[in-house]
PDB file of C-alpha atoms in Angstrom:
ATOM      1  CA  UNK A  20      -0.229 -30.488 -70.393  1.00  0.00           C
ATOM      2  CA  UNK A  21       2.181 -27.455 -69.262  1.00  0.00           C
ATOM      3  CA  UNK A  22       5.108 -27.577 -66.761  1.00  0.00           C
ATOM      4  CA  UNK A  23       2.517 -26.329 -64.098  1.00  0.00           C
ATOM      5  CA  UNK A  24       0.253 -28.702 -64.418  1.00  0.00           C
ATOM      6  CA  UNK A  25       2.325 -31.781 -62.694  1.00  0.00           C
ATOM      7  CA  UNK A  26       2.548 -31.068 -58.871  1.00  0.00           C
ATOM      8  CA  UNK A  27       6.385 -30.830 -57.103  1.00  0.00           C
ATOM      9  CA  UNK A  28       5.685 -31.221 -53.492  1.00  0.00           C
ATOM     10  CA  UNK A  29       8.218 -30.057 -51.595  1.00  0.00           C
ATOM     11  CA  UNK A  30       9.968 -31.978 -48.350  1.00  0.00           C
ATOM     12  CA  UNK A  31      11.056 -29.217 -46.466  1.00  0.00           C
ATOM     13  CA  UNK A  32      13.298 -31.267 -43.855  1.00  0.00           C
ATOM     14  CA  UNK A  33      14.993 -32.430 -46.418  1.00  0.00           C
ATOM     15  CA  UNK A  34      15.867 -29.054 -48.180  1.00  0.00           C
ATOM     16  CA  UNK A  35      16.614 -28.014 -44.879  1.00  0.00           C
ATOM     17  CA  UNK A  36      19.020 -30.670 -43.749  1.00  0.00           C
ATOM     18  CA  UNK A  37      20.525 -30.065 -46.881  1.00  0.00           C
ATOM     19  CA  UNK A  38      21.536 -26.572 -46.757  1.00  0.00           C
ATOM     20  CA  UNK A  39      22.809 -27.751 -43.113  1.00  0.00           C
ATOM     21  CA  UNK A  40      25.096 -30.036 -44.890  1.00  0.00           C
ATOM     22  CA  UNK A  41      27.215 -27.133 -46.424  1.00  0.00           C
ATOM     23  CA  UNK A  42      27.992 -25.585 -43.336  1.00  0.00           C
ATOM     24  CA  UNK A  43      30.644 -27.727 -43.597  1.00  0.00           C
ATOM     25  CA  UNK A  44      32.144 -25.999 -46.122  1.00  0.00           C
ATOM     26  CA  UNK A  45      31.492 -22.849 -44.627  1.00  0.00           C
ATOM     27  CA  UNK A  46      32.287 -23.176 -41.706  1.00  0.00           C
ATOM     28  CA  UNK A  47      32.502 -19.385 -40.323  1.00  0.00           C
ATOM     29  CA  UNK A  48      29.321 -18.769 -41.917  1.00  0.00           C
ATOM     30  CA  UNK A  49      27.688 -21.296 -40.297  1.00  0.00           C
ATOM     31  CA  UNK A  50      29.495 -20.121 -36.680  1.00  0.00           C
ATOM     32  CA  UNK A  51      28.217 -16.828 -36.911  1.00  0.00           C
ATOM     33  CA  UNK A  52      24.798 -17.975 -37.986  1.00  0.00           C
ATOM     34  CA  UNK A  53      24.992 -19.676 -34.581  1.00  0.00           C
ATOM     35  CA  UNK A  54      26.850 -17.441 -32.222  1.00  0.00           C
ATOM     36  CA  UNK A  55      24.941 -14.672 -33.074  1.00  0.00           C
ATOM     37  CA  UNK A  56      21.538 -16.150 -31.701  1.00  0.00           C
ATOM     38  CA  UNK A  57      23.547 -16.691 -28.668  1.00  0.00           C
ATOM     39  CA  UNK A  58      22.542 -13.812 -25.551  1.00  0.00           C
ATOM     40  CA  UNK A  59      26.280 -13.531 -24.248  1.00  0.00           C
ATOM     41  CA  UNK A  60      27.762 -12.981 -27.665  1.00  0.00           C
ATOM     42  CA  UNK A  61      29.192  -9.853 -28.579  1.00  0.00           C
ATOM     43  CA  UNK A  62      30.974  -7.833 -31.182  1.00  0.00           C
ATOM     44  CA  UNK A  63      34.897  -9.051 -30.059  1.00  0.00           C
ATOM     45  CA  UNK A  64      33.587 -12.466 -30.242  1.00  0.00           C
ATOM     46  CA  UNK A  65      31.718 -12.674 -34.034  1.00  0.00           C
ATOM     47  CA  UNK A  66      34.905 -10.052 -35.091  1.00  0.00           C
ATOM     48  CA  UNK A  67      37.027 -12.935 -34.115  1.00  0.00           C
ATOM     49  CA  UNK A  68      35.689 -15.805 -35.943  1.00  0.00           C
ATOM     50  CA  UNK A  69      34.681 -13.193 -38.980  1.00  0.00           C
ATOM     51  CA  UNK A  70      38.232 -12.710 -39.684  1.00  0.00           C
ATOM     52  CA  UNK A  71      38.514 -16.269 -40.483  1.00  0.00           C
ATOM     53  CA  UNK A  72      36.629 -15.567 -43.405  1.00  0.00           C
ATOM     54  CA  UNK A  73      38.269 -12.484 -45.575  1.00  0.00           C
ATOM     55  CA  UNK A  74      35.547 -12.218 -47.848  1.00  0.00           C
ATOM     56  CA  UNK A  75      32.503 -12.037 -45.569  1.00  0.00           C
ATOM     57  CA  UNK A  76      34.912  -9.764 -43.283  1.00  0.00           C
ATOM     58  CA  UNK A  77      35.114  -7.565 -46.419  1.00  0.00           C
ATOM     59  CA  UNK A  78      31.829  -7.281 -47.014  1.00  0.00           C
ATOM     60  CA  UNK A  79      30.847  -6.794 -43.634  1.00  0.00           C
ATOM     61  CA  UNK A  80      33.522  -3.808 -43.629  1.00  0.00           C
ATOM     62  CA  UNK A  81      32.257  -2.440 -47.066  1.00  0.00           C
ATOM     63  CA  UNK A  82      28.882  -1.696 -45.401  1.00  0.00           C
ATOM     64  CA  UNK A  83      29.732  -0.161 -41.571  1.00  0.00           C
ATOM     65  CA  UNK A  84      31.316   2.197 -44.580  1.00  0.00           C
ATOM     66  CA  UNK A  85      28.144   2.652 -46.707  1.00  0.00           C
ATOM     67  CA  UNK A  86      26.514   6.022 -46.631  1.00  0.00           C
ATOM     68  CA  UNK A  87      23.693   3.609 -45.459  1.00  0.00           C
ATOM     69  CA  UNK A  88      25.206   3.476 -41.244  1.00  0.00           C
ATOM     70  CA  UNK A  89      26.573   7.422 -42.488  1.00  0.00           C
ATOM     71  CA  UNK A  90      30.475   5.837 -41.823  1.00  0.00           C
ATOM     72  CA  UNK A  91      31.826   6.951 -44.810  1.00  0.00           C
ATOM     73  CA  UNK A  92      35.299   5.415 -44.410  1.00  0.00           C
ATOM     74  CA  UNK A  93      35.828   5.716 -40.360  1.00  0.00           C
ATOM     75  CA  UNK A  94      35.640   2.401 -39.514  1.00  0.00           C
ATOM     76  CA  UNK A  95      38.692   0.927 -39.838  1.00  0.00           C
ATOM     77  CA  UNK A  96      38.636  -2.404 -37.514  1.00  0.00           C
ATOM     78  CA  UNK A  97      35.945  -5.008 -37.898  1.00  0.00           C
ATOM     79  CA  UNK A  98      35.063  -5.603 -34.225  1.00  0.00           C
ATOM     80  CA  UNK A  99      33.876  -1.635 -34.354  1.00  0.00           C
ATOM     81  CA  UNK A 100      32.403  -2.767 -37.876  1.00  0.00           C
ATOM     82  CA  UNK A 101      30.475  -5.726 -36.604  1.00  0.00           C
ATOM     83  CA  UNK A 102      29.582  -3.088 -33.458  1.00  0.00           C
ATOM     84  CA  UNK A 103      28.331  -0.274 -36.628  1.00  0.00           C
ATOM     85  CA  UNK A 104      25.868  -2.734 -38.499  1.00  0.00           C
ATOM     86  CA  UNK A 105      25.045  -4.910 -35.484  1.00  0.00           C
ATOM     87  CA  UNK A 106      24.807  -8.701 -35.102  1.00  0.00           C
ATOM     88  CA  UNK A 107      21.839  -9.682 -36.675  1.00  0.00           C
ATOM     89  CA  UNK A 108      23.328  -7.962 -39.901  1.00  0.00           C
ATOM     90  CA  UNK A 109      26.285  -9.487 -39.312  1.00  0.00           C
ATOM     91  CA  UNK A 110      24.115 -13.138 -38.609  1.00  0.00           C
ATOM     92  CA  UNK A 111      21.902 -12.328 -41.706  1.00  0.00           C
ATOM     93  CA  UNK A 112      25.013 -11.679 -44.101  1.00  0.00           C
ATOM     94  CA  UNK A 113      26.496 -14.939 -43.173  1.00  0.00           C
ATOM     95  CA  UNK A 114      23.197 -16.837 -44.308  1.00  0.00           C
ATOM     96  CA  UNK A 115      23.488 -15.406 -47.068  1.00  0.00           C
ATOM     97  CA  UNK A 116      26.972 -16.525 -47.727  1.00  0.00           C
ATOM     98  CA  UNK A 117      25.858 -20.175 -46.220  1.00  0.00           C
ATOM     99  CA  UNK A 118      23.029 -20.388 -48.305  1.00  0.00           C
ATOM    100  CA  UNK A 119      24.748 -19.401 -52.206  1.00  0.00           C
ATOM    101  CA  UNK A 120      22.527 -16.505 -52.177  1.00  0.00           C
ATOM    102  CA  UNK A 121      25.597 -14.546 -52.924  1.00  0.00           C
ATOM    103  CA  UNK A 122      25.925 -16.451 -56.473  1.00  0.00           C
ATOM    104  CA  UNK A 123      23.077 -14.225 -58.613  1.00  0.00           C
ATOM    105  CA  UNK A 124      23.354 -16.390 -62.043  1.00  0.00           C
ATOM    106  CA  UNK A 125      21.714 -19.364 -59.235  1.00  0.00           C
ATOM    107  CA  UNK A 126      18.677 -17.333 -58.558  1.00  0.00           C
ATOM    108  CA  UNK A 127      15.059 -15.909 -59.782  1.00  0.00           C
ATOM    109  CA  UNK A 128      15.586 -12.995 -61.844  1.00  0.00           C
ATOM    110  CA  UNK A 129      15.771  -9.699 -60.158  1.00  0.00           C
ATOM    111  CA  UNK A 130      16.240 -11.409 -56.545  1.00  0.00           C
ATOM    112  CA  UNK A 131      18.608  -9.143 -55.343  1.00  0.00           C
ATOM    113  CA  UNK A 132      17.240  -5.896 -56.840  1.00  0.00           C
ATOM    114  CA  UNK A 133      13.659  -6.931 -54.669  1.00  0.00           C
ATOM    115  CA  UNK A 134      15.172  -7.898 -52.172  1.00  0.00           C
ATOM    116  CA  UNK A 135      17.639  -5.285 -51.485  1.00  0.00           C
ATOM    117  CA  UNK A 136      14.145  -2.713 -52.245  1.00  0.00           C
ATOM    118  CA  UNK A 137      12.437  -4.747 -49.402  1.00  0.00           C
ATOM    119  CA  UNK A 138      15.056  -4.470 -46.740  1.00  0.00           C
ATOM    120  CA  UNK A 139      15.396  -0.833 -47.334  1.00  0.00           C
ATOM    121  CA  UNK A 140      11.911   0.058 -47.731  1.00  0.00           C
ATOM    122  CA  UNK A 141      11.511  -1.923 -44.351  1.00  0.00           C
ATOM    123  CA  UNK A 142      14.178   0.225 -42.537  1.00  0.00           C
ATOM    124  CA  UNK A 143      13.356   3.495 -43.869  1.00  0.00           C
ATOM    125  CA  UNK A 144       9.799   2.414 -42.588  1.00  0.00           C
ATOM    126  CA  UNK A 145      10.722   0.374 -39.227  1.00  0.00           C
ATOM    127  CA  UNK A 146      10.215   3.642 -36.611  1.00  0.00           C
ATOM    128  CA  UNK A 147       6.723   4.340 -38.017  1.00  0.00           C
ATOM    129  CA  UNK A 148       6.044   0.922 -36.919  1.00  0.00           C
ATOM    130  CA  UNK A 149       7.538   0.486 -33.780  1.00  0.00           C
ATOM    131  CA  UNK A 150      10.583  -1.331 -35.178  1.00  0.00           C
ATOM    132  CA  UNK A 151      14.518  -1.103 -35.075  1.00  0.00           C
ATOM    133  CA  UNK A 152      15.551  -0.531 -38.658  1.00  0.00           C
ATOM    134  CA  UNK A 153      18.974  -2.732 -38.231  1.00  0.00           C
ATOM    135  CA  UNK A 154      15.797  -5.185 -37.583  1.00  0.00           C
ATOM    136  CA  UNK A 155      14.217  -4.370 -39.994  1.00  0.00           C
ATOM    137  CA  UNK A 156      16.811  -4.601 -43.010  1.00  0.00           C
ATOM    138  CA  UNK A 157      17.278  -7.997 -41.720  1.00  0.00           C
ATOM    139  CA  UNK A 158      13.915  -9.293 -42.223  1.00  0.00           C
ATOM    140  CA  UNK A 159      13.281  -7.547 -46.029  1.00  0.00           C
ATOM    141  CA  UNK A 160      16.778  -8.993 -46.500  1.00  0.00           C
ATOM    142  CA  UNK A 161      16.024 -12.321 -45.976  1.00  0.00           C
ATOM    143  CA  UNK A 162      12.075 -12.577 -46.539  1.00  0.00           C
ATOM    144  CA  UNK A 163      12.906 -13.635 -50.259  1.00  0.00           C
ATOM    145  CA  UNK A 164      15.192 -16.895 -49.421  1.00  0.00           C
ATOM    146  CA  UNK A 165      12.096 -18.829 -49.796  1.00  0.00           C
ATOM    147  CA  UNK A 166      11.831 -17.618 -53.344  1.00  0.00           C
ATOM    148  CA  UNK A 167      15.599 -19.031 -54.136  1.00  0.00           C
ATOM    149  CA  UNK A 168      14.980 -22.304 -52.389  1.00  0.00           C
ATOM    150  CA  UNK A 169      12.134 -22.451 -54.570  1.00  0.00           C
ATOM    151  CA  UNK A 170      13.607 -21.594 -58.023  1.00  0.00           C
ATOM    152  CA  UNK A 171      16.549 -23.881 -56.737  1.00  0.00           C
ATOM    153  CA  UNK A 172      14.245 -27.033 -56.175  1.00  0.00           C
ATOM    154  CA  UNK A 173      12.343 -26.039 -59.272  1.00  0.00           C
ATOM    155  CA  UNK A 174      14.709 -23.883 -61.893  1.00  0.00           C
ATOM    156  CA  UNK A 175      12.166 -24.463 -65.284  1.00  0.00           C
ATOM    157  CA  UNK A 176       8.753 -24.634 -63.765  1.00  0.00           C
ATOM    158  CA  UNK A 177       8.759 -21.518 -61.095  1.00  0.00           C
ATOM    159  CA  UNK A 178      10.061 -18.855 -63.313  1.00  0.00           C
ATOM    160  CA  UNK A 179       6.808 -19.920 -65.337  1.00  0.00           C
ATOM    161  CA  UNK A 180       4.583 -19.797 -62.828  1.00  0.00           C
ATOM    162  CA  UNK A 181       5.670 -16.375 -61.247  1.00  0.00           C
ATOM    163  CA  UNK A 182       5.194 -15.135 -64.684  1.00  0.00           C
ATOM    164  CA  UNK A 183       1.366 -16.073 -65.185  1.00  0.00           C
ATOM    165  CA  UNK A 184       0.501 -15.020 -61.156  1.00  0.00           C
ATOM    166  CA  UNK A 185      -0.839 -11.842 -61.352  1.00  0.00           C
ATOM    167  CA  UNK A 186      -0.246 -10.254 -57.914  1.00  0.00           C
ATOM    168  CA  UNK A 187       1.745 -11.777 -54.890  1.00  0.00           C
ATOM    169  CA  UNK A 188      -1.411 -13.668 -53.249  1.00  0.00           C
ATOM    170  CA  UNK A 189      -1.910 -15.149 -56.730  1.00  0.00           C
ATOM    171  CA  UNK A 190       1.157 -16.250 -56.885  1.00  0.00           C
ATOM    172  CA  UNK A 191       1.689 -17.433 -53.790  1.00  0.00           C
ATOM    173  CA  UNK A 192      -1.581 -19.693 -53.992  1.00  0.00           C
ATOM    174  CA  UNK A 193       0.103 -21.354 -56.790  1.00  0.00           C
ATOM    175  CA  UNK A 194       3.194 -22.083 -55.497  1.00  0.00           C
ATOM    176  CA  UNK A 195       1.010 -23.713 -52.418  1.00  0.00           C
ATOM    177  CA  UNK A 196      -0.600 -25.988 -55.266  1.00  0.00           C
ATOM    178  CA  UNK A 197       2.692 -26.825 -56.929  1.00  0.00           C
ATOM    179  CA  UNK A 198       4.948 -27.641 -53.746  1.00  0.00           C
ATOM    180  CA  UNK A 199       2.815 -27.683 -50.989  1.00  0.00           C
ATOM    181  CA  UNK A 200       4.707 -24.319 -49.395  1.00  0.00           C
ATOM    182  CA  UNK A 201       4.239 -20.749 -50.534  1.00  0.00           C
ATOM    183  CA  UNK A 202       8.056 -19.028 -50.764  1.00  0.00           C
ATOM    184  CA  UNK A 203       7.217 -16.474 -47.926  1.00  0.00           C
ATOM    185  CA  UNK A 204       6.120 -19.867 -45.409  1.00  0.00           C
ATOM    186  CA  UNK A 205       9.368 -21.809 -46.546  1.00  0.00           C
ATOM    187  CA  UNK A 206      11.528 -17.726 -45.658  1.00  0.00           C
ATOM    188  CA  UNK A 207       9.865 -18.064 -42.054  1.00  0.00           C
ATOM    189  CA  UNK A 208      10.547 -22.170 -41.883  1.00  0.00           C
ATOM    190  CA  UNK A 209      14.086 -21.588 -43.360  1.00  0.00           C
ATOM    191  CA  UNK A 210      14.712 -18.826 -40.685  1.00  0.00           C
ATOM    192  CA  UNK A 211      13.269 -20.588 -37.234  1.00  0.00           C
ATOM    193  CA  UNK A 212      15.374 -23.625 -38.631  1.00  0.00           C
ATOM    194  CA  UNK A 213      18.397 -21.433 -37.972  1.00  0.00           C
ATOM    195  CA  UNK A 214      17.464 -19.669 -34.763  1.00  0.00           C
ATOM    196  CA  UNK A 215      16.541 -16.485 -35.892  1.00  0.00           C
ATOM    197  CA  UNK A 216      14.008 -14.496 -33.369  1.00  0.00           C
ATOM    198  CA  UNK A 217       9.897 -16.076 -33.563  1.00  0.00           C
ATOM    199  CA  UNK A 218       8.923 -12.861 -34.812  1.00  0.00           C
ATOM    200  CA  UNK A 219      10.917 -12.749 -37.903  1.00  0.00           C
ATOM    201  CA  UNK A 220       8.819 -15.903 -38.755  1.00  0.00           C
ATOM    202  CA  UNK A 221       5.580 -14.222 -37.737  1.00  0.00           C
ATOM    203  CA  UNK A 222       5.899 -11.537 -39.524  1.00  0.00           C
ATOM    204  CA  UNK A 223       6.255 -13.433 -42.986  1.00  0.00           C
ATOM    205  CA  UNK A 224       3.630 -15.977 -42.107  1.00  0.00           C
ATOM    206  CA  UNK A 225       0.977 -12.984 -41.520  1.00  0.00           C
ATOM    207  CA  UNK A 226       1.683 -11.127 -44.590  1.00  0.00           C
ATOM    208  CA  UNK A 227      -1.058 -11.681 -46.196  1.00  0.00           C
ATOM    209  CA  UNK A 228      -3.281 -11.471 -43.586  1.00  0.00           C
ATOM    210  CA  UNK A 229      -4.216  -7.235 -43.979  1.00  0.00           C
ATOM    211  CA  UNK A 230      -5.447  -7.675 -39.995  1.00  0.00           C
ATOM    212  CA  UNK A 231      -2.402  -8.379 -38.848  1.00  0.00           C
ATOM    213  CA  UNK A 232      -0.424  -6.016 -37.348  1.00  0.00           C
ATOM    214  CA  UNK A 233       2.111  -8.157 -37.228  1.00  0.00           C
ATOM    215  CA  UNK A 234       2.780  -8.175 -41.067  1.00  0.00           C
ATOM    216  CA  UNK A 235       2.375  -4.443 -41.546  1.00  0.00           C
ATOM    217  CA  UNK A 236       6.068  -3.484 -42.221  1.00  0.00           C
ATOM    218  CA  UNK A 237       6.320  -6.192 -44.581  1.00  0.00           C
ATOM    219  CA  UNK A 238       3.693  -5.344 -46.333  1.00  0.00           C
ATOM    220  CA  UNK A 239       4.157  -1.800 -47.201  1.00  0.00           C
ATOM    221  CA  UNK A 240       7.991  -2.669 -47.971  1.00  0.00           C
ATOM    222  CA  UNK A 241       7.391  -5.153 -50.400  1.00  0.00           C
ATOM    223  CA  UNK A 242       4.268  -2.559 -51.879  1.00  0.00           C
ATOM    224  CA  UNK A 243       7.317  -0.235 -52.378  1.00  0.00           C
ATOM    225  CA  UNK A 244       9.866  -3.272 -53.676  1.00  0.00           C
ATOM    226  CA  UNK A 245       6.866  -3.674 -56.628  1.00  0.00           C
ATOM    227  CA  UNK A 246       6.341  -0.008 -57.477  1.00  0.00           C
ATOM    228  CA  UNK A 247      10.143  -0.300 -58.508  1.00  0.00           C
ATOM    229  CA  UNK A 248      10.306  -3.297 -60.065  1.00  0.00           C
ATOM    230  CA  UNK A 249       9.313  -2.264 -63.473  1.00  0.00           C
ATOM    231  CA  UNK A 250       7.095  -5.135 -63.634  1.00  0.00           C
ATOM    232  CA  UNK A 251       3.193  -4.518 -64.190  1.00  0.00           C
ATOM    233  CA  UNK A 252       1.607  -3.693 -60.748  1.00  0.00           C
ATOM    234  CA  UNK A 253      -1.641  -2.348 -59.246  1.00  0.00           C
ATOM    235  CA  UNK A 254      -0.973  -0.124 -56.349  1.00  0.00           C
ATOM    236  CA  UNK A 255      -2.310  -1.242 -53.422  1.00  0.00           C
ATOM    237  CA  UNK A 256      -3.137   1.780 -51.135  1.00  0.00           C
ATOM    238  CA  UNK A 257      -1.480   1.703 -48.599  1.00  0.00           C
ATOM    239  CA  UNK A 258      -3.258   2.685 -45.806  1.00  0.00           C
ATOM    240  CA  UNK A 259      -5.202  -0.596 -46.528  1.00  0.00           C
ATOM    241  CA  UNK A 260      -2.083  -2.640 -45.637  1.00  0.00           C
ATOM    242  CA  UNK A 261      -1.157  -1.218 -42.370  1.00  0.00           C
ATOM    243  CA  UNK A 262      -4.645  -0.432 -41.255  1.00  0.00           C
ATOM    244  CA  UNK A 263      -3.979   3.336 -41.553  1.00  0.00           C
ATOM    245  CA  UNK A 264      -0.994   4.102 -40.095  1.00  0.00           C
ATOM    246  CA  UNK A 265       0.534   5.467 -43.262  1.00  0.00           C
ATOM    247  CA  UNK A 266      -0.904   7.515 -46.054  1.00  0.00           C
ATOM    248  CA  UNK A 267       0.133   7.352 -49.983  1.00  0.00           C
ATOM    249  CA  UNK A 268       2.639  10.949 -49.502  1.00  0.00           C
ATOM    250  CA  UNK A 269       5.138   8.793 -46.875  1.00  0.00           C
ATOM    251  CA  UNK A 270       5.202   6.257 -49.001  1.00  0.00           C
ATOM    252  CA  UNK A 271       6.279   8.296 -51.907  1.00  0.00           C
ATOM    253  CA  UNK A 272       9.236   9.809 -49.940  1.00  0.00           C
ATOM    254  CA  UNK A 273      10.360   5.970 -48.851  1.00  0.00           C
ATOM    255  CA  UNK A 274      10.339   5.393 -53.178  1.00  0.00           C
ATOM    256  CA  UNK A 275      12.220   7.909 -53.823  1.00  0.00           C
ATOM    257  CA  UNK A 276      14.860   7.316 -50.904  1.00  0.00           C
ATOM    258  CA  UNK A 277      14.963   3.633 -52.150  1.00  0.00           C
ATOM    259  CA  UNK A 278      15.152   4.018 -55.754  1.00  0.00           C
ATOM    260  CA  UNK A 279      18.070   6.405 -55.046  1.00  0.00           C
ATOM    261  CA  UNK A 280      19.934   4.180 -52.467  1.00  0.00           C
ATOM    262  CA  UNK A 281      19.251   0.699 -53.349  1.00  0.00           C
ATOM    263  CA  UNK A 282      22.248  -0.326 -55.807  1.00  0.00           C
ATOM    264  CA  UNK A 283      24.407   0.636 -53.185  1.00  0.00           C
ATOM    265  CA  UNK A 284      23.356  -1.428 -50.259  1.00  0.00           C
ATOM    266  CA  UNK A 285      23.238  -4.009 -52.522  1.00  0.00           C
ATOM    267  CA  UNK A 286      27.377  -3.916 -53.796  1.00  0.00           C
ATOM    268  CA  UNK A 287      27.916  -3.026 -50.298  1.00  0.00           C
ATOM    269  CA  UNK A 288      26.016  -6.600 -49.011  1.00  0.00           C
ATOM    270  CA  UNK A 289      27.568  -8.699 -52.026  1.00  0.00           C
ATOM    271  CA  UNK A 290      30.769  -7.430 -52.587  1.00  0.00           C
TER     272      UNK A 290
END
């Protein structure tokens, strides 16, 4: 008998509840994470509480001034930061400081390099499908928490299984067998759970499904996260995963933009 072969159902209210518990603890973190799904909020009021916290501020500061927003060292308050990278960056860094994303020795190996390649695969993409890029960083950014939940509940067994999957749907058929919940499902439960918008969730529950139009941008973003990860992979064309809107010569261009970029958004999201 392997690790595998014993079932770990998952009780997602619980993990939930629990991750609710230690917004005690942050308690900035968690305020933004709420006043940002708020419609009167604005940038004086999240640069107000964000100040409360100096090292989510600084992070938040360290990427208005990323070559990524083209800043470059002009912003110099964090109410015209919060303005540069908008609120649901601002919102979707302080999950990931509410959540322990930010501690990398806690989570699946290469987490941060995929999902850094994700978000800005899915921005670099987001106008060829309709989307806002700000938008769309947020939603590569945060499609992997389901993954870290997942290797948090389960630290010996799902580092095994990801290895013997061989492709995503494989593996996300066998995380359904071992907890009950694939790790893209528990990203969209994880993020209606704290108010982000219903199509966020959509978006991560259809991406699988290649006739949904819905789960397009997702798609082809994560296609480009595993052409870079150095990890075996079969291209998928992909024209076949956005129902032809894109051919294989854009998505070369978005590789090469990635691979070049990536490390960078990454120090300037973590610090």
């Amino acid at each position: 008998m392997t690790v595998l072969d014993t079932p770990v159902p998952l009780d997602v209210d619980r993990l939930l509840a629990r991750i609710d518990t230690l917004a005690a603890s942050r308690p900035v973190a968690a305020q933004l994470v709420a006043m940002a799904s708020a419609e009167d909020a604005g940038a004086r009021d999240l640069a107000r509480v964000l100040a409360g916290d100096v090292a989510l501020a600084g992070r938040v500061m360290k990427l208005a001034n990323s070559a990524y927003f083209g800043m470059c060292g002009r912003v110099t308050s964090l109410q015209f930061a919060v303005t540069v990278v908008g609120l649901m960056t601002v919102r979707t860094m302080a999950t990931v400081a509410l959540t322990d994303l930010g501690d990398e020795s806690a989570l699946p190996e290469d987490f941060w390099l995929t999902s850094t390649h994700v978000a800005q695969a899915a921005a670099a993409l987001a106008p060829r499908f309709g989307e806002r890029p700000p938008d769309a960083l947020c939603l590569g950014m945060l499609s992997q928490i389901g993954a870290a939940l997942l290797h948090h509940e389960d630290p010996e067994g799902r580092p095994t299984l990801v290895a013997g999957a061989e492709d995503a749907p494989a593996r996300r058929l066998a995380e359904t067998r071992r907890y009950g919940v694939h790790a893209l499902r528990l990203s969209a439960l994880a993020l209606r759970h704290w108010g982000f918008p219903q199509r966020m969730g959509t978006a991560l529950e259809l991406a699988d499904d290649l006739t949904a139009p819905e789960g397009a941008l997702l798609r082809v973003a994560t296609e480009v996260a595993a052409r870079l990860s150095g990890r075996p992979h079969r291209p998928v064309p992909v024209g076949r995963l956005c129902g032809g809107l894109l051919q294989e010569d854009a998505l070369d261009l978005v590789v090469d933009r990635v691979r070049a970029e990536a490390e960078e958004l990454r120090l300037a999201l973590l610090g």
